[in-house]
CSV table of C-alpha atoms in Angstrom, one decimal:
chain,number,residue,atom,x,y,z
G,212,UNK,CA,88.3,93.4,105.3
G,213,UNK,CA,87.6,89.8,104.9
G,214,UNK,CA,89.8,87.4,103.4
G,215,UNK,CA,89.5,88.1,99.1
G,216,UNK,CA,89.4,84.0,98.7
G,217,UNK,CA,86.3,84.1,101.1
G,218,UNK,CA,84.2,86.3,98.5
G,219,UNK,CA,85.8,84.5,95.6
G,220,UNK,CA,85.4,81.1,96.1
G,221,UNK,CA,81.9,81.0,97.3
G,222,UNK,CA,80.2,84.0,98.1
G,223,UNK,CA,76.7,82.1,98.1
G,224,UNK,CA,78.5,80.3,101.1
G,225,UNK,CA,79.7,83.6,103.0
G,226,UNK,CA,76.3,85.6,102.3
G,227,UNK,CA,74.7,82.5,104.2
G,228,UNK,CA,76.9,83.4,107.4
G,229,UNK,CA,76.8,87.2,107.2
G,230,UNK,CA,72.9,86.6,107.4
G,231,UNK,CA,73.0,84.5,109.7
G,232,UNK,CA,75.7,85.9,112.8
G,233,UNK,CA,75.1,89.8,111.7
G,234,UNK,CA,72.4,90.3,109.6
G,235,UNK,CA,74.1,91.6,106.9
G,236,UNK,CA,72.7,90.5,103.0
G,237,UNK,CA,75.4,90.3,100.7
G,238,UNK,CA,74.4,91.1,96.9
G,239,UNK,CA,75.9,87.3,95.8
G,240,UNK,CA,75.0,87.9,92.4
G,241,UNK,CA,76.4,91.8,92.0
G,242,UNK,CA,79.7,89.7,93.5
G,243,UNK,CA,79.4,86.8,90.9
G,244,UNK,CA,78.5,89.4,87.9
G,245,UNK,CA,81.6,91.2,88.9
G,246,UNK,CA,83.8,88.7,89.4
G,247,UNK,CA,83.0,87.0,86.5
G,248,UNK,CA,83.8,90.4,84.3
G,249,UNK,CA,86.7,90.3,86.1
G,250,UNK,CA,88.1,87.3,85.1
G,251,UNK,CA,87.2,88.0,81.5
G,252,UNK,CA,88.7,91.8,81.4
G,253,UNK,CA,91.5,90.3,83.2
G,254,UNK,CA,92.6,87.2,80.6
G,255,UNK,CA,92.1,89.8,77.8
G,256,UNK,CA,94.7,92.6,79.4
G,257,UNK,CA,97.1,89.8,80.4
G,258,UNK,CA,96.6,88.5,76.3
G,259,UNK,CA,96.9,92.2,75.2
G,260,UNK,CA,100.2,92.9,77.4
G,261,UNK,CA,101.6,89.4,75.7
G,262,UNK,CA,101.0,90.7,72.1
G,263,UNK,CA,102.6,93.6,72.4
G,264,UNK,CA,105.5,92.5,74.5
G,265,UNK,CA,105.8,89.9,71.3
G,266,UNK,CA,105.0,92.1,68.6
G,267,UNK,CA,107.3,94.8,69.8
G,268,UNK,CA,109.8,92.2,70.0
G,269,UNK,CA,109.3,91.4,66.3
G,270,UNK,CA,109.7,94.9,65.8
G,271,UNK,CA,113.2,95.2,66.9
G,272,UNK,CA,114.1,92.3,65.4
G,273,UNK,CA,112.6,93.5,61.8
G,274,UNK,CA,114.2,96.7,61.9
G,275,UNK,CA,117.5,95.1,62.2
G,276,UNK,CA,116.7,93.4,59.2
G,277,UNK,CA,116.0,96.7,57.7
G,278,UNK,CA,112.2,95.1,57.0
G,279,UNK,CA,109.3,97.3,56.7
G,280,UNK,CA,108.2,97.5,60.4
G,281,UNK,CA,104.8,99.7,59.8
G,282,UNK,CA,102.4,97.0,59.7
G,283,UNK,CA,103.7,95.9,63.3
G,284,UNK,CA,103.5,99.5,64.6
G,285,UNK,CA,100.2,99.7,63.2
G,286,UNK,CA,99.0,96.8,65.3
G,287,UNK,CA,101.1,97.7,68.2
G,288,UNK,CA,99.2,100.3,68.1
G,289,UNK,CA,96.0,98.8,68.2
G,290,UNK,CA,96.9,96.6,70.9
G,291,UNK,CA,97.9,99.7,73.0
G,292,UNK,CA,95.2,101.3,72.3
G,293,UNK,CA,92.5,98.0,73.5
G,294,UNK,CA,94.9,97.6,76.2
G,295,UNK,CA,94.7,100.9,78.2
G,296,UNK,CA,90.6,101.2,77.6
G,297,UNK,CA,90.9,97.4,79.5
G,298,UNK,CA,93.1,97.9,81.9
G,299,UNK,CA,90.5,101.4,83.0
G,300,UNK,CA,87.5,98.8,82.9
G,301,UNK,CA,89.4,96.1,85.2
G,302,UNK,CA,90.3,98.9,87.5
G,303,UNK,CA,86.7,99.9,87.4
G,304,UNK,CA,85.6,96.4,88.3
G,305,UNK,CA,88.1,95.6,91.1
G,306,UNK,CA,87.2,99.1,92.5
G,307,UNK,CA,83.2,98.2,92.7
G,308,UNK,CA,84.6,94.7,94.1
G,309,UNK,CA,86.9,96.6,96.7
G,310,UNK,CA,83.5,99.0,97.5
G,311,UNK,CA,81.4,96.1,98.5
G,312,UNK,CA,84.4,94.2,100.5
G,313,UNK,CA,84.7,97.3,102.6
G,314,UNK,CA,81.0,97.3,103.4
G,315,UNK,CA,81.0,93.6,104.7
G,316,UNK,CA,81.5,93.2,108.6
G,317,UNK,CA,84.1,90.9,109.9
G,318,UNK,CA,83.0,87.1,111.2
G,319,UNK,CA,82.3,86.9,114.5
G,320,UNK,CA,84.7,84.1,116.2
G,321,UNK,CA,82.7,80.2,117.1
G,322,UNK,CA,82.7,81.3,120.8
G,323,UNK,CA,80.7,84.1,120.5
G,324,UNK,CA,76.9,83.9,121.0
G,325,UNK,CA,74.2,83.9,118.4
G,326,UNK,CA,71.6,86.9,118.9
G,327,UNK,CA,70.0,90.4,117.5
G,328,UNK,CA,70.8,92.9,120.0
G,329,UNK,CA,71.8,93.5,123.6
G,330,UNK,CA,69.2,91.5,124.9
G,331,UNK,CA,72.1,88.2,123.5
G,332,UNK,CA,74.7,89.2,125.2
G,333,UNK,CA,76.1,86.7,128.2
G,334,UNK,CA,77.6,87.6,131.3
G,335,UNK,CA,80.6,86.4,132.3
G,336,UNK,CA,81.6,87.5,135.6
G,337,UNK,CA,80.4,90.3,138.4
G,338,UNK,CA,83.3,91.7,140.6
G,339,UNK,CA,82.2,94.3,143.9
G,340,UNK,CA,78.8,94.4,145.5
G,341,UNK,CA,76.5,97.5,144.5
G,342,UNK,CA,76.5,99.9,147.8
G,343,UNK,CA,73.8,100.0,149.6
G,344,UNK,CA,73.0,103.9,150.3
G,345,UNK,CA,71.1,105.4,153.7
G,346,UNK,CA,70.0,107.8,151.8
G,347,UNK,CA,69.1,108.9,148.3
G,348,UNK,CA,71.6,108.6,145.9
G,349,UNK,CA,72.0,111.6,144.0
G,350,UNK,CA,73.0,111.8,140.0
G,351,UNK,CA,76.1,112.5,138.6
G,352,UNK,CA,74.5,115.7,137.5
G,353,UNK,CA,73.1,116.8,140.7
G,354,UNK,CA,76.7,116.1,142.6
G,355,UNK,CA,78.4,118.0,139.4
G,356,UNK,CA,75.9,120.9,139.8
G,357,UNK,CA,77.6,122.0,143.6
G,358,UNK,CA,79.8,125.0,142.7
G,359,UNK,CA,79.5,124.7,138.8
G,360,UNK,CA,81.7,121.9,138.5
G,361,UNK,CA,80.0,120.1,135.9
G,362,UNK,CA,78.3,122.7,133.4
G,363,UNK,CA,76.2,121.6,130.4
G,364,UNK,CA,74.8,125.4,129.9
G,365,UNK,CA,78.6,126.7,129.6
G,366,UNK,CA,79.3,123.7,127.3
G,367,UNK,CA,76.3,124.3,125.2
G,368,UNK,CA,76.8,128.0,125.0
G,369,UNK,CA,80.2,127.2,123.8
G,370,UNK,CA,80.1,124.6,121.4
G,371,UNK,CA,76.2,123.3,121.6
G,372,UNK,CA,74.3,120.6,122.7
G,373,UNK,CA,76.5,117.4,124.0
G,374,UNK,CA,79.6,119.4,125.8
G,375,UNK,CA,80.5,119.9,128.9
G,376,UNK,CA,82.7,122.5,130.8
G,377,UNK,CA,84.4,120.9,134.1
G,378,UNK,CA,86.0,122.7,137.0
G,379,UNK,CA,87.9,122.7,140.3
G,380,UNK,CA,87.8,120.0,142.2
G,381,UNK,CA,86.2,117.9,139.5
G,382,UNK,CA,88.5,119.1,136.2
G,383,UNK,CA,91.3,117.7,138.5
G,384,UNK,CA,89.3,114.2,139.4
G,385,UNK,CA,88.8,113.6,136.1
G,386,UNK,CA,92.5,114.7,135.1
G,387,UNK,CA,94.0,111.9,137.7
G,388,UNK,CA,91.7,109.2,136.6
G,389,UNK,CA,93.5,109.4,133.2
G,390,UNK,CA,97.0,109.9,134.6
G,391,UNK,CA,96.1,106.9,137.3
G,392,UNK,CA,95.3,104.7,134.4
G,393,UNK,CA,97.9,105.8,132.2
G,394,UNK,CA,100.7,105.1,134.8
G,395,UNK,CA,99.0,101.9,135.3
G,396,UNK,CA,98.7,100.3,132.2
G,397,UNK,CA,101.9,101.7,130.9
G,398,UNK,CA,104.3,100.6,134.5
G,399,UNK,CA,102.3,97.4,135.2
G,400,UNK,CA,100.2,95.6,132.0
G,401,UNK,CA,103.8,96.4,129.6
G,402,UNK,CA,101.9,99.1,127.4
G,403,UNK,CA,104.4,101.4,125.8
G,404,UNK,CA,102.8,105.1,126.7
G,405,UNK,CA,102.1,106.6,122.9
G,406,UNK,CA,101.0,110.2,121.7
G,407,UNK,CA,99.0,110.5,118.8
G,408,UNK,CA,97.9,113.1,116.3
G,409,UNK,CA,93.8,113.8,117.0
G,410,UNK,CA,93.3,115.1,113.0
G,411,UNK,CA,94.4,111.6,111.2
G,412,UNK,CA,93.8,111.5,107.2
G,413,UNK,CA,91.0,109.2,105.3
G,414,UNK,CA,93.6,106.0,104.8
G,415,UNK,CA,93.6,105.8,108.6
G,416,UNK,CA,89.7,105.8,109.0
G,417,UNK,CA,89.8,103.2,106.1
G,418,UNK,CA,92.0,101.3,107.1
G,419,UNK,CA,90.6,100.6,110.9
G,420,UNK,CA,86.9,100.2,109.9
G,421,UNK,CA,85.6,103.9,110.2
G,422,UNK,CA,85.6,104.2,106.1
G,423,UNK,CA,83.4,104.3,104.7
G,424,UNK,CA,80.3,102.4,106.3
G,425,UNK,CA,80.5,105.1,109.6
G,426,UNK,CA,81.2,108.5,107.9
G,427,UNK,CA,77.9,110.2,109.1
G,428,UNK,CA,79.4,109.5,112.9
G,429,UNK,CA,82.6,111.4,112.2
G,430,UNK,CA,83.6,115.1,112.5
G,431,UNK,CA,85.6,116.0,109.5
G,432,UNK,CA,87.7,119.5,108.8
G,433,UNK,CA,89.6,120.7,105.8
G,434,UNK,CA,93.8,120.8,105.8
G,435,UNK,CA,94.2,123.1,102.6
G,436,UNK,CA,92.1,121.2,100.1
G,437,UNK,CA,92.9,117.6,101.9
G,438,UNK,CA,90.1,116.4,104.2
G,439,UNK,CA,90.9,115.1,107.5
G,440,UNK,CA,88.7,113.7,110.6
G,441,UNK,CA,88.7,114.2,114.4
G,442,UNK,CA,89.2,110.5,116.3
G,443,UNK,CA,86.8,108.9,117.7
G,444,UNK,CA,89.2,107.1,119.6
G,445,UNK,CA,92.9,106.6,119.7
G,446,UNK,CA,92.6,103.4,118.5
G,447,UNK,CA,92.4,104.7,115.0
G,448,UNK,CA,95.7,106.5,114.6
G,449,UNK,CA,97.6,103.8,117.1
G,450,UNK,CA,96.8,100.6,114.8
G,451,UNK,CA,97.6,102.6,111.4
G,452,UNK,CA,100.9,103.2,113.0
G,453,UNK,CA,101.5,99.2,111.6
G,454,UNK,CA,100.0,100.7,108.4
G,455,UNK,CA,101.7,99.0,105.3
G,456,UNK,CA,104.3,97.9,107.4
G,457,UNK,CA,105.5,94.8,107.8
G,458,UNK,CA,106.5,94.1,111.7
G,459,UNK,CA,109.4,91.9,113.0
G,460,UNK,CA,108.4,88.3,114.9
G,461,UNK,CA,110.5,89.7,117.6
G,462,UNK,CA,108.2,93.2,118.2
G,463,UNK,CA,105.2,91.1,118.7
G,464,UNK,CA,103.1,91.4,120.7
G,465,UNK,CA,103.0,95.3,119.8
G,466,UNK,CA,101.5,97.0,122.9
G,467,UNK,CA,100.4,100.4,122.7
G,468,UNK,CA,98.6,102.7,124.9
G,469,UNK,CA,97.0,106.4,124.6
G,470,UNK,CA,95.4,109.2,126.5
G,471,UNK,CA,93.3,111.0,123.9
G,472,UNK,CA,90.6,113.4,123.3
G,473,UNK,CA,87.3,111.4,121.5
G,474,UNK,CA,85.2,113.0,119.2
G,475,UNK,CA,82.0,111.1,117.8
G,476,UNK,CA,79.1,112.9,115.9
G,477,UNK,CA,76.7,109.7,117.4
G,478,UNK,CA,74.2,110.3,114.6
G,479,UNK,CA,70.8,108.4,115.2
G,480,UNK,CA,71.3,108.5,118.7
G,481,UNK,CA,69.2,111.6,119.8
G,482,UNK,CA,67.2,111.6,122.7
G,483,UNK,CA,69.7,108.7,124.5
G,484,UNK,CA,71.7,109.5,127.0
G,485,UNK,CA,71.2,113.3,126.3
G,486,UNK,CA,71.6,114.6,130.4
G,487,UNK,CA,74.8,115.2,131.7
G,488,UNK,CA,78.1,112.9,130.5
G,489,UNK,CA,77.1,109.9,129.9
G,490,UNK,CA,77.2,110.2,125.8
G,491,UNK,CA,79.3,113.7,124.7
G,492,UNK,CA,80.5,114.3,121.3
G,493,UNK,CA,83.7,115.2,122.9
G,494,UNK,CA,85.1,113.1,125.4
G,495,UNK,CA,88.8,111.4,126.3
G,496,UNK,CA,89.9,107.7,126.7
G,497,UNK,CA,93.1,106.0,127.5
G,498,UNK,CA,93.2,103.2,124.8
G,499,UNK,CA,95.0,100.0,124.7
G,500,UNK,CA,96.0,98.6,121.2
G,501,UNK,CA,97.4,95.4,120.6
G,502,UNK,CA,99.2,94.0,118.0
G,503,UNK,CA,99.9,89.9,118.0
G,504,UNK,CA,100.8,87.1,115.9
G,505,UNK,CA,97.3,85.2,114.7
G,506,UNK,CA,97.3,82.3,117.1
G,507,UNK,CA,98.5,84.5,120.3
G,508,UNK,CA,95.7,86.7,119.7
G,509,UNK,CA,92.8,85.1,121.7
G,510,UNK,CA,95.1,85.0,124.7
G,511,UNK,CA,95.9,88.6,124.5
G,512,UNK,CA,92.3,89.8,124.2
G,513,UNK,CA,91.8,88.4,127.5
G,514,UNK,CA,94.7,90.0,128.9
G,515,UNK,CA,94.0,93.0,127.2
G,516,UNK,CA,90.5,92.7,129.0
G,517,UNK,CA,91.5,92.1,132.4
G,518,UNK,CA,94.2,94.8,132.2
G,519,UNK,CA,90.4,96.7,131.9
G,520,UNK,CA,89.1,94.8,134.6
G,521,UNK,CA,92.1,96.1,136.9
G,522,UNK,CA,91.8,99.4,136.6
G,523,UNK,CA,88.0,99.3,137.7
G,524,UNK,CA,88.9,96.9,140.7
G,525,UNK,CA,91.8,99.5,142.0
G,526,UNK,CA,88.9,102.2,141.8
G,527,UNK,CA,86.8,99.8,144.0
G,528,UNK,CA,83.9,100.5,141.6
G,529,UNK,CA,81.9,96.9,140.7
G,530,UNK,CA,81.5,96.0,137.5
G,531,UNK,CA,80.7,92.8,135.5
G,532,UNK,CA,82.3,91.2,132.3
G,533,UNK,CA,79.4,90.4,129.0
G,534,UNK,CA,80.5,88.3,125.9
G,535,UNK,CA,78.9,90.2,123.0
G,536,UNK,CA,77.0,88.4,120.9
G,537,UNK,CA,76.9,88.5,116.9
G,538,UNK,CA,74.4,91.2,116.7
G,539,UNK,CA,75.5,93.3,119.4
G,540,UNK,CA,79.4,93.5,117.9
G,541,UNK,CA,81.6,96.2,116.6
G,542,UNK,CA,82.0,96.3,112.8
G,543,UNK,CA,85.5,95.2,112.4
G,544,UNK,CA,85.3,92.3,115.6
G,545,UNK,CA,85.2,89.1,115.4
G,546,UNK,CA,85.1,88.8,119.7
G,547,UNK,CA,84.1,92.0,121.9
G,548,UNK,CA,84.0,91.6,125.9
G,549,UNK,CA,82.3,94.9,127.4
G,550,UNK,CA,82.6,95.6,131.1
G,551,UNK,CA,80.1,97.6,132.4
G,552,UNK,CA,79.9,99.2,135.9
G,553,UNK,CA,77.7,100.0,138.7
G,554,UNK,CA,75.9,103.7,138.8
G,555,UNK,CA,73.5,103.6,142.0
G,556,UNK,CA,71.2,106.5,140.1
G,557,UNK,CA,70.3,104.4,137.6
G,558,UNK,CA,70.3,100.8,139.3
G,559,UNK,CA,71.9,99.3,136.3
G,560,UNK,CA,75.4,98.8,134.9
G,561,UNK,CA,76.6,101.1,132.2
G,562,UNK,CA,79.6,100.4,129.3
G,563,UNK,CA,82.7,101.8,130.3
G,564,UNK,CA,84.6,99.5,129.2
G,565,UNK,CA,85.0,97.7,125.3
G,566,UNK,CA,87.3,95.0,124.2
G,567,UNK,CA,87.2,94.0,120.9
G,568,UNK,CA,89.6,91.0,118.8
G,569,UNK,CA,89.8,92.2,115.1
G,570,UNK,CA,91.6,88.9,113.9
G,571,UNK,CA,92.9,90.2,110.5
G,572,UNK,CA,90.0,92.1,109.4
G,573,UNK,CA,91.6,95.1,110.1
G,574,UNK,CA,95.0,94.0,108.9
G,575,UNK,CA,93.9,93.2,105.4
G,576,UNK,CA,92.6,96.9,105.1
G,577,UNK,CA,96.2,98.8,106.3
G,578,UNK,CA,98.4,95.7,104.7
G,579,UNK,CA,99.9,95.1,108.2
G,580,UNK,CA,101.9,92.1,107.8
G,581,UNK,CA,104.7,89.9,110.3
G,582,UNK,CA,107.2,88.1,108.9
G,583,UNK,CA,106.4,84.5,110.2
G,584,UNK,CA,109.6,82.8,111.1
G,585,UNK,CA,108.7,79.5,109.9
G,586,UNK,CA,107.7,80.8,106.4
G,587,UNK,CA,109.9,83.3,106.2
G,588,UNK,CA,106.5,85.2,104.5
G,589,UNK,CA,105.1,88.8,105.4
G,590,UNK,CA,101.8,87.5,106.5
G,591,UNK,CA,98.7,89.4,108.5
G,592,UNK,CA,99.0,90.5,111.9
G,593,UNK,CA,95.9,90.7,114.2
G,594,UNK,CA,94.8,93.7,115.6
G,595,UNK,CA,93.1,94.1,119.4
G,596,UNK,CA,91.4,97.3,121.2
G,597,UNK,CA,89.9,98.0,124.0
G,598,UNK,CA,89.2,101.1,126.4
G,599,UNK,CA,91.3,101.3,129.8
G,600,UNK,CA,89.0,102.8,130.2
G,601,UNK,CA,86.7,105.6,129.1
G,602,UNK,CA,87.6,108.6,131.6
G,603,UNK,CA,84.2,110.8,131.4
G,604,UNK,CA,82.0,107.4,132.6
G,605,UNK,CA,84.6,106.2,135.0
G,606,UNK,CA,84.2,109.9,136.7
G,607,UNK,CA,80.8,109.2,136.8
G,608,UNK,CA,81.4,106.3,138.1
G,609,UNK,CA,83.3,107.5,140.9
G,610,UNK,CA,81.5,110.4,142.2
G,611,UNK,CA,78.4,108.3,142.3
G,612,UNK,CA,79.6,105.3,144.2
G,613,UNK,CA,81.9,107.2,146.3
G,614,UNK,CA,78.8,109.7,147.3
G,615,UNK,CA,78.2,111.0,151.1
G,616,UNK,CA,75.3,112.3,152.1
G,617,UNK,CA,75.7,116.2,152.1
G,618,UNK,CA,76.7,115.9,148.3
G,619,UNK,CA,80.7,115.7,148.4
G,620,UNK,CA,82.5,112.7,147.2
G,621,UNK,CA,85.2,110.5,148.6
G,622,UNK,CA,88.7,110.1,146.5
G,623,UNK,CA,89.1,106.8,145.9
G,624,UNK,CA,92.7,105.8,147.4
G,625,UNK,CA,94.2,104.7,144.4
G,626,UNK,CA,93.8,109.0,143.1
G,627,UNK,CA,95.0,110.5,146.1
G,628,UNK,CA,98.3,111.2,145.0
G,629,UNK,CA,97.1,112.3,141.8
G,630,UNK,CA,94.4,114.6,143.8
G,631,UNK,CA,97.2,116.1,146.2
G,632,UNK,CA,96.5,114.1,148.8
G,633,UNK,CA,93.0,114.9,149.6
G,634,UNK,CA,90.2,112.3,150.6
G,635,UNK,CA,86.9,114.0,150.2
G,636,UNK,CA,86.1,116.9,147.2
G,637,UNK,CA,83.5,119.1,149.4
């Protein structure tokens, strides 16, 4: 959520920006209409509360006078009566207010490039030269497809379109890419190693962005009469651990990370990505979160980034670094780096990898507040995410690069003591 002083003080100003970085028209004169009532409704409750704190005041005093009090009661009364039906109206108002605030996208930060779509984006940096095969470089689904490892027809059968069933060799690759990264972020980037619940109420979809602009990409279930939703990421349930908290100075920065199971409905997105793994509405991540004072935060989103970067250069598997620009940006980021990496059946680099600097935005939504030591004042925090990284695409990743000839795959050296010491899966 953007700063409330933003849309109050000149939301003409603000709707200009919106348009202009993310496309995004903001009804100024619903906002003005509102705010205006508000102001009104408002004055009149705070006038109505004063009357009757005076008149019941006058009340006490009367009836120690032993006066007839019955005309004060009577308009006691009244005023109680205009009060309540006002203070219901100004909550009505500040609700549609709230409504609309929820809906507008956070402000992408001056360094990040203007454009529409992906086509904006700029690269930053390349790291590892694509290998150059001697022979043709199968898919990710055609190397899965030896012995069943990789099933989509079990998967579907299952649990329908968009699953997958792994096995053998392959369950266990992609089981020691998340322990490999786990172990790394958490003994060498200083990321305390965090489990989280998967099922995570509607105040901790609100309160990171998912609420309620993105509800049609979310699974959902019923806990007794209380709905809940599935993650579709651990970032969710690792920032609202900050919810309506207000964190020490000496905490910060708050580093978090999480090996979870994903789950995304990816409404709209049919016919993209639909063979094999690249895009499954259930898949698993280790997540970094980050929690930092304001003016620390650009600093940390490039560590948090390269602590990203790492994990892809230990694999071997190039990759390059893109600066999102404004139209190409997560909802609640004001900065987003993606790293994408090499897969030789496509000839192109793929996400794997995103990065985002929330500033406040998401801060202002939970109430997540630092005590700043030279104030003294609970003031917001600034939130950071960023995949390290997604498992399912860095498998991919790996048995594609990593590919011999007769269809078996090299262990990059960095898994083989997660993979019991073997080299090859053949």
């Amino acid at each position: 959520m953007l700063d409330p002083a933003l849309l109050r003080a000149n939301p003409a100003e603000l709707a200009q920006r919106l348009e202009a970085t993310r496309g995004y028209l903001l009804d100024v004169a619903a906002i003005e209409s509102l705010e205006s009532s508000r102001k009104q409704i408002q004055a009149r409750t705070q006038e109505l509360q004063n009357l009757r704190n005076t008149r019941s005041k006058a009340i006490g005093q009367a009836k120690a006078k032993g006066e007839d009090v019955s005309a004060l009661m009577a308009e006691v009364a009244a005023f109680g009566d205009e009060l309540k039906v006002s203070e219901i109206e100004l909550e009505r108002i500040r609700g549609e207010i709230e409504a609309i605030a929820l809906g507008i996208p956070n402000l992408p930060h001056e360094s990040v490039p203007p454009g529409s779509d992906e086509a904006g984006n700029v690269e930053q940096h390349r790291w590892g030269a694509p290998r150059v095969f001697d022979f043709s470089a199968r898919d990710h689904v055609e190397l899965g497809a030896r012995h069943g490892w990789l099933d989509g027809d079990a998967g579907a059968k299952l649990s329908g379109a968009r699953f997958t069933v792994l096995r053998g060799q392959l369950a266990r690759l992609h089981r020691a890419l998340a322990q490999f990264m786990l172990d790394l972020h958490s003994n060498e980037h200083g990321y305390e190693e965090t489990n989280v619940p998967l099922i995570v109420n509607p105040d901790s979809m609100r309160g990171t962005g998912q609420l309620p602009k993105f509800e049609e990409d979310l699974f959902s279930t019923l806990v007794g009469e209380s709905k809940r939703y599935l993650i579709p990421t651990s970032e969710v349930p690792l920032t609202n651990i900050i919810r309506d908290e207000i964190v020490e100075d000496g905490k910060l920065p708050l580093r978090m990370t999480s090996h979870s199971m994903c789950f995304r409905a990816e409404a709209g997105s049919h016919g993209r990505d639909t063979r094999g793994m690249i895009r499954q509405h259930q898949f698993e991540k280790v997540e970094m979160v980050s929690v930092s004072r304001p003016l620390e935060s650009d600093a940390e989103h490039e560590r948090m980034t390269r602590c990203a970067e790492v994990v892809l250069e230990k694999l071997g598997l190039p990759y390059r670094r893109m600066l999102l620009c404004t139209g190409d940006m997560g909802f609640s980021a004001t900065k987003t780096y993606d790293l994408e990496v090499w897969l030789p059946s496509q000839e192109t680099y793929r996400e794997i990898s995103s990065c985002s600097n929330c500033g406040d935005f998401q801060a202002r939504r939970m109430q997540a507040r630092w005590r700043n030591p030279a104030t003294g004042k609970p003031e917001p925090v600034h939130t950071l995410n960023g995949s390290g990284v997604a498992v399912g695409r860095c498998m991919i990743a790996v048995m594609e690069n990593y590919q011999n000839a007769d269809g078996s795959i090299a262990v990059p050296e960095a898994l083989r003591r997660y993979m019991g010491g073997i080299d090859v899966i053949a």
